[in-house]
Rosetta silent file (secondary structure, phi, psi, omega in degrees, C-alpha in Angstrom):
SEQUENCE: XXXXXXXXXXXXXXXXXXXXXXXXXXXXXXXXXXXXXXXXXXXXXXXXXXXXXXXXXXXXXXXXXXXXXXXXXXXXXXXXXXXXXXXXXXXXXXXXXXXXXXXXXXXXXXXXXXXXXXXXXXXXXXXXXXXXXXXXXXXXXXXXXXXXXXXXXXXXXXXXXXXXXXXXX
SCORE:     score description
SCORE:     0.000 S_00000001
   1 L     0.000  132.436  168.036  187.193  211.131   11.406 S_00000001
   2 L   -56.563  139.443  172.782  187.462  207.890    9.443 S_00000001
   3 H   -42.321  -94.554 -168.995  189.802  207.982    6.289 S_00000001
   4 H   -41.822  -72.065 -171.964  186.816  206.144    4.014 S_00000001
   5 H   -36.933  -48.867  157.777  184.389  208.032    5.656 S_00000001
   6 H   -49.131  -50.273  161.471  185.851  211.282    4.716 S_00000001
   7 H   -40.271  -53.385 -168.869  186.566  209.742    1.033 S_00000001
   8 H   -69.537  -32.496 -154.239  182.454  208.452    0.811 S_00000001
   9 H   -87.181  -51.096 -175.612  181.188  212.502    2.025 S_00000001
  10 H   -71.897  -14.958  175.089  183.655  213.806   -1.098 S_00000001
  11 H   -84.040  -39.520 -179.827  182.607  211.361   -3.307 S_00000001
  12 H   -63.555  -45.236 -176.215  179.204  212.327   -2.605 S_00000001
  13 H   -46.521  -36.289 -167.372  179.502  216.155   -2.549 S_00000001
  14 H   -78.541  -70.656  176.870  181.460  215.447   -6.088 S_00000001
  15 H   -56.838   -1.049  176.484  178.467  213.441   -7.482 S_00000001
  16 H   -91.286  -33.386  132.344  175.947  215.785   -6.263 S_00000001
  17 L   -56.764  105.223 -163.786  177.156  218.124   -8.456 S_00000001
  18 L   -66.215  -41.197  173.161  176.259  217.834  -11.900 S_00000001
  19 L  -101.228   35.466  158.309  179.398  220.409  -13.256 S_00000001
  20 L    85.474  174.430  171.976  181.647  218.991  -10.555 S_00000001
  21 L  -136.129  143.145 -162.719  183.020  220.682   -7.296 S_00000001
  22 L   -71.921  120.004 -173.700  186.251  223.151   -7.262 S_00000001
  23 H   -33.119  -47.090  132.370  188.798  221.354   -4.877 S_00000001
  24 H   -39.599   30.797  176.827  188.603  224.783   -2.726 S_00000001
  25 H  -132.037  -38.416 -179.336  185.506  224.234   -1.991 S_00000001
  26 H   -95.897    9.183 -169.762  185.384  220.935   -0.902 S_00000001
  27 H  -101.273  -25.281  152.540  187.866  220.605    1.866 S_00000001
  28 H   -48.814  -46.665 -176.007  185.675  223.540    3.217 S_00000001
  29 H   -70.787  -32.848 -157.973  182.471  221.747    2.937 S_00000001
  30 H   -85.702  -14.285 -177.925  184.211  218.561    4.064 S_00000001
  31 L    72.703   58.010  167.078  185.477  220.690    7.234 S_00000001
  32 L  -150.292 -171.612 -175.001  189.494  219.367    6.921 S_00000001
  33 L  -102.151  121.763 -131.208  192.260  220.554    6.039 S_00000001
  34 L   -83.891   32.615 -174.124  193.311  221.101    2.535 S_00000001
  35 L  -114.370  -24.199  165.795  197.007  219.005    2.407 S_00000001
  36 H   -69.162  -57.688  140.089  193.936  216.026    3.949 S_00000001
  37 H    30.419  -80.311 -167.158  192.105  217.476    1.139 S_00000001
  38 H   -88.309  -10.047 -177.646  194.330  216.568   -1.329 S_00000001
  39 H   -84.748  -43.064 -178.065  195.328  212.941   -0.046 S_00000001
  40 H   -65.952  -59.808 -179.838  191.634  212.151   -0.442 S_00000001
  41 H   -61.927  -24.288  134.894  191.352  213.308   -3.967 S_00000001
  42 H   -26.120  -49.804 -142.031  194.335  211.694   -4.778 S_00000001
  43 H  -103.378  -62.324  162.856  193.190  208.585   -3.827 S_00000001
  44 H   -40.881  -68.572  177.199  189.386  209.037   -5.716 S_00000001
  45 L   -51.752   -4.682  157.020  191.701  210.080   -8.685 S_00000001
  46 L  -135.970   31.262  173.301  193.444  206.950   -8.407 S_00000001
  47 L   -99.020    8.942 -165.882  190.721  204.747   -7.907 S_00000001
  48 L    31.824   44.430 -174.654  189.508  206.344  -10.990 S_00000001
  49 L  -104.338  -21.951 -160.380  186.007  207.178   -9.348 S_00000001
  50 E  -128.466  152.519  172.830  186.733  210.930   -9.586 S_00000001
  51 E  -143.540  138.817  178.479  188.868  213.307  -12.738 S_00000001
  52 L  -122.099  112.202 -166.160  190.528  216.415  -11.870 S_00000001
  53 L  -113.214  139.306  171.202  190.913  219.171  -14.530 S_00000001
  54 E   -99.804  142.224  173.169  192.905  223.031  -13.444 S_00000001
  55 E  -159.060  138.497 -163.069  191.195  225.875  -13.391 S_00000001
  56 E   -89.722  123.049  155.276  191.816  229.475  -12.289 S_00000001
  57 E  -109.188  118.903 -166.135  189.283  230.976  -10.112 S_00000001
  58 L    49.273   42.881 -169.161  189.639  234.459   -9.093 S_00000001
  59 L    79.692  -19.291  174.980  193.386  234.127   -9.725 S_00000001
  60 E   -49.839   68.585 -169.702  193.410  230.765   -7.711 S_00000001
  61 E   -73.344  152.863 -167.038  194.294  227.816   -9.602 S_00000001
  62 E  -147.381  136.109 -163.378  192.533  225.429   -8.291 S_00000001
  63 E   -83.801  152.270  166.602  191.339  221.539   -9.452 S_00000001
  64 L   -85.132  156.489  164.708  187.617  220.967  -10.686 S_00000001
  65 L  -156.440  141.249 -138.647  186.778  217.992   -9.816 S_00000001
  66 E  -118.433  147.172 -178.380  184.300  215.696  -11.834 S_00000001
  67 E   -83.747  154.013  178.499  182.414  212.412  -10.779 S_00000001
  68 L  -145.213  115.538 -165.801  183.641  209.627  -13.172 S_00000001
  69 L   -57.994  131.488  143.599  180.587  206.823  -13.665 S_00000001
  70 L     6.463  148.147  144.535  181.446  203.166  -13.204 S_00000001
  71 L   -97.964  145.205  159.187  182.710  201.330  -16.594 S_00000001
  72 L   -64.255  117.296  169.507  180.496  198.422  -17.372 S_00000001
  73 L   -77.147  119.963 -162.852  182.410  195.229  -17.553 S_00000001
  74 L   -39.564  150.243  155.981  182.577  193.876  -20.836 S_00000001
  75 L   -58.848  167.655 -136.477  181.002  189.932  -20.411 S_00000001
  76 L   -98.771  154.154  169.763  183.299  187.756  -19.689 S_00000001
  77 L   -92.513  154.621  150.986  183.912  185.365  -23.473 S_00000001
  78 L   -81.879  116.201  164.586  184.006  181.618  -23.271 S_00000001
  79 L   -82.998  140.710 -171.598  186.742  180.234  -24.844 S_00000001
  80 L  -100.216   56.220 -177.870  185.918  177.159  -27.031 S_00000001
  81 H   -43.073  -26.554 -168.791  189.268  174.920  -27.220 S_00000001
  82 H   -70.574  -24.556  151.800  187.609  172.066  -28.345 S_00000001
  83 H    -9.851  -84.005 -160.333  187.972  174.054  -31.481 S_00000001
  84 L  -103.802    9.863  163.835  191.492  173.581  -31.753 S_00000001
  85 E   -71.414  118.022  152.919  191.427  169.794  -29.982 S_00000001
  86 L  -157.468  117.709 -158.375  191.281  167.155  -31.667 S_00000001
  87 L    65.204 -111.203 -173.488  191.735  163.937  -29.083 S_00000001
  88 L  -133.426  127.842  111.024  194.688  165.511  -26.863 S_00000001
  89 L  -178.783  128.877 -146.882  196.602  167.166  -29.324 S_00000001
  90 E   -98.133  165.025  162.028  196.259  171.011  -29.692 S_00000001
  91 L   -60.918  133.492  162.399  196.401  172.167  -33.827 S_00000001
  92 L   -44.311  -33.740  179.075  199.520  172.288  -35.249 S_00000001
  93 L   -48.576  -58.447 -140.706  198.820  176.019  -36.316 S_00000001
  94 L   -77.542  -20.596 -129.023  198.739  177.805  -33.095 S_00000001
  95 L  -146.099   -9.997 -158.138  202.015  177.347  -31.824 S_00000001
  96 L   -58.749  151.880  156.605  203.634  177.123  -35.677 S_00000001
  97 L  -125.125  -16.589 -167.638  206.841  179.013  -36.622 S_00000001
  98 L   -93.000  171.822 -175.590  207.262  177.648  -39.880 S_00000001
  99 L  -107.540   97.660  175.089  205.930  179.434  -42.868 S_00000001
 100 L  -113.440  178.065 -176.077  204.430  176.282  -44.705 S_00000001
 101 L  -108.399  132.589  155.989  201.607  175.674  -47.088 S_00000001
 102 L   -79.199    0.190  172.242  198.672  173.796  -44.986 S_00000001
 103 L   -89.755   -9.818 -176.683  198.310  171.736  -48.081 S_00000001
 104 L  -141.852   30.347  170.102  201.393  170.514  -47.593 S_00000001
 105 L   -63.973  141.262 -179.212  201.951  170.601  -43.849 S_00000001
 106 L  -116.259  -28.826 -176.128  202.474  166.854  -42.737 S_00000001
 107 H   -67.637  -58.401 -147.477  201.785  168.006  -38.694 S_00000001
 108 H   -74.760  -34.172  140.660  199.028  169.701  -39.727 S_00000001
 109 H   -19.755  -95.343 -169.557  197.708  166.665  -42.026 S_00000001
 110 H   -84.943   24.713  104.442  197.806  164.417  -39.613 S_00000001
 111 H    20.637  -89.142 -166.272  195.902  166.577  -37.241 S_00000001
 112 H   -94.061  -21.396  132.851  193.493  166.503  -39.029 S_00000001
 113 H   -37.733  -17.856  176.867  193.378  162.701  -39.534 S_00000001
 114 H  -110.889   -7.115  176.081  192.722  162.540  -35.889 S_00000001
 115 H   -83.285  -17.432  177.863  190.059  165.129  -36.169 S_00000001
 116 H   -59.046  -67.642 -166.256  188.561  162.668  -39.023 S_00000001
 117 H   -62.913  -11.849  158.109  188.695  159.885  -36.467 S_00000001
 118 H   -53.805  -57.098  172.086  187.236  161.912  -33.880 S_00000001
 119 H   -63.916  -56.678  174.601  184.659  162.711  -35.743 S_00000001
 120 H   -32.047  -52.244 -157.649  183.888  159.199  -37.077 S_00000001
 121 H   -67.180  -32.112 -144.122  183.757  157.707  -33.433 S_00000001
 122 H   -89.089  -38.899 -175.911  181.461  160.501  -32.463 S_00000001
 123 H   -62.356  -78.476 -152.944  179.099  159.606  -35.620 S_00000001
 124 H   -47.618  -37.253 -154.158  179.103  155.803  -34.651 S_00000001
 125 H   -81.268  -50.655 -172.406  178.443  156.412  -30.774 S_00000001
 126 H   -45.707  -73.122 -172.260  175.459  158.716  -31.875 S_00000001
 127 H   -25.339  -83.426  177.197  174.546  156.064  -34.791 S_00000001
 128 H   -40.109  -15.333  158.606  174.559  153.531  -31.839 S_00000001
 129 H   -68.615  -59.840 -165.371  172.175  155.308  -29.528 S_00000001
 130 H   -70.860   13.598  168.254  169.667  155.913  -31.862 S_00000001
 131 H   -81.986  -49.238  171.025  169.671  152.164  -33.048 S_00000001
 132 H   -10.860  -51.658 -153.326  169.174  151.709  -28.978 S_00000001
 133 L   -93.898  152.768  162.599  166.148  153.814  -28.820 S_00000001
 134 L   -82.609  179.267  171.456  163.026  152.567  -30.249 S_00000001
 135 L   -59.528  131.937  167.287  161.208  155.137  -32.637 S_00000001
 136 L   -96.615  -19.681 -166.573  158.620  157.296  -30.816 S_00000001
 137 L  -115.377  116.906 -166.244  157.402  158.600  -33.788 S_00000001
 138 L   -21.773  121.607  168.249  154.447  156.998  -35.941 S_00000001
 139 L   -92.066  144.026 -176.610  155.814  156.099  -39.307 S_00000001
 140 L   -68.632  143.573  169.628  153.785  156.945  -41.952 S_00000001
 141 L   -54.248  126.314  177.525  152.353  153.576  -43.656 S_00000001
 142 L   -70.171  151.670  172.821  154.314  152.031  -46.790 S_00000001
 143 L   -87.817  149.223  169.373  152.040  152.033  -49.625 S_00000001
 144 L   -54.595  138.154  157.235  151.232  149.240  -50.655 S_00000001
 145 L   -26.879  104.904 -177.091  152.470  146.875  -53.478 S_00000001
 146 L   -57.911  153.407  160.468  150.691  147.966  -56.674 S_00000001
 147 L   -86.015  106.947  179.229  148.783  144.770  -58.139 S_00000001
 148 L   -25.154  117.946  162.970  150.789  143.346  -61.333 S_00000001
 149 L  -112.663  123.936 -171.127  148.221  143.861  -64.113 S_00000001
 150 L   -68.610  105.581  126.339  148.584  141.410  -67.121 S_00000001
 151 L   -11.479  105.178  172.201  149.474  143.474  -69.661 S_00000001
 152 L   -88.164  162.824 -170.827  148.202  142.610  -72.866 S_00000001
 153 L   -79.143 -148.797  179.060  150.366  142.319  -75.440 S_00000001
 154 L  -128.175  133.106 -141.007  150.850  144.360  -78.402 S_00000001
 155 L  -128.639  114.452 -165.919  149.226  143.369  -81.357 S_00000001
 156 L   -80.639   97.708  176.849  151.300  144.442  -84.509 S_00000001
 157 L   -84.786 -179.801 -153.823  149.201  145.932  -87.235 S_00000001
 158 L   -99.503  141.988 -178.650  150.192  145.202  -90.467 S_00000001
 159 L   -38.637  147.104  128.231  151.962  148.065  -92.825 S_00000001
 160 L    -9.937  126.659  151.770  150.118  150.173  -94.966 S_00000001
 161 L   -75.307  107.671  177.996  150.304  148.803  -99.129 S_00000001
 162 L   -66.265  167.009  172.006  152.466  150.702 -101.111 S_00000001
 163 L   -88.233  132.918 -173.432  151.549  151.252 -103.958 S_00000001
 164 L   -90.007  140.275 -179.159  154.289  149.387 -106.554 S_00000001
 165 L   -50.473  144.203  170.163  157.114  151.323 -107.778 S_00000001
 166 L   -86.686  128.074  155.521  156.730  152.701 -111.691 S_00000001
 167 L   -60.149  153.535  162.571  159.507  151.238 -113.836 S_00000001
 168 L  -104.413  141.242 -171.155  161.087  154.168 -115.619 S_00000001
 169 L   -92.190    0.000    0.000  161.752  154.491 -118.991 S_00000001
């Protein structure tokens, strides 16, 4: 009998049980011998596919032994360097030992002067496409120039007539 083959029959026998099968049990069902037995379950137990808990049966100790499900593999993350890029030259930060202020960090300053300039060029090259391209999209119509209307001018009416002040006595 093949090695894996014998391994694939106990893995099944294990998962076909829902509360597991007692290690004296399966090298009977599997028809071996139990020191092959135990080489197998070893090997499930350290392939993690299988978990083996003691337990006394009829005075016997003896292993249980439990199917143990796949783990899903987390996704994998992308890391995003360009983050911490700016031209060729990684951030000053990552790699830092000193215990500084960033306000008054001069690597980390100028840094960030090249992440300025980075940025800039990145604006202009954009800027410069879209002068490139024509418009595709209708522009709404300027309104027109209102037509200058002559004002007339303002025609000053003339004050009210006091009445002349009373001399006082």
């Amino acid at each position: 009998m093949n090695a894996t083959n014998v391994e694939d029959r106990a893995l099944e026998l294990i998962k076909a049980a829902p509360k597991g099968v007692l290690q004296s049990d399966l090298w009977k069902d599997l028809d071996i011998d139990s020191r092959k037995c135990s080489r197998v379950v070893a090997k499930l137990e350290a392939d993690g596919k299988i978990k083996r808990t003691w337990e006394t049966v009829s005075g016997t100790r003896t292993y249980r032994l439990s199917y143990v499900p796949p783990k899903k593999e987390a996704p994998k993350k992308e890391y995003r360097f360009d983050l911490i890029m700016a031209e060729d030259e990684v951030a000053p930060c990552v790699g830092c030992t000193y215990e500084c202020e960033p306000d008054y960090c001069p690597d980390l300053g100028n840094w960030i002067e090249l992440l300025a300039k980075e940025e800039a060029a990145r604006l202009r090259k954009i800027g410069a496409k879209e002068a490139a391209e024509p418009k595709k999209a209708a522009r709404a119509p300027e309104p027109e120039p209102e037509e200058e209307v002559a004002e007339e001018p303002e025609v000053k009416k003339p004050a009210p007539k006091k009445a002349p002040a009373r001399k006082r006595k």
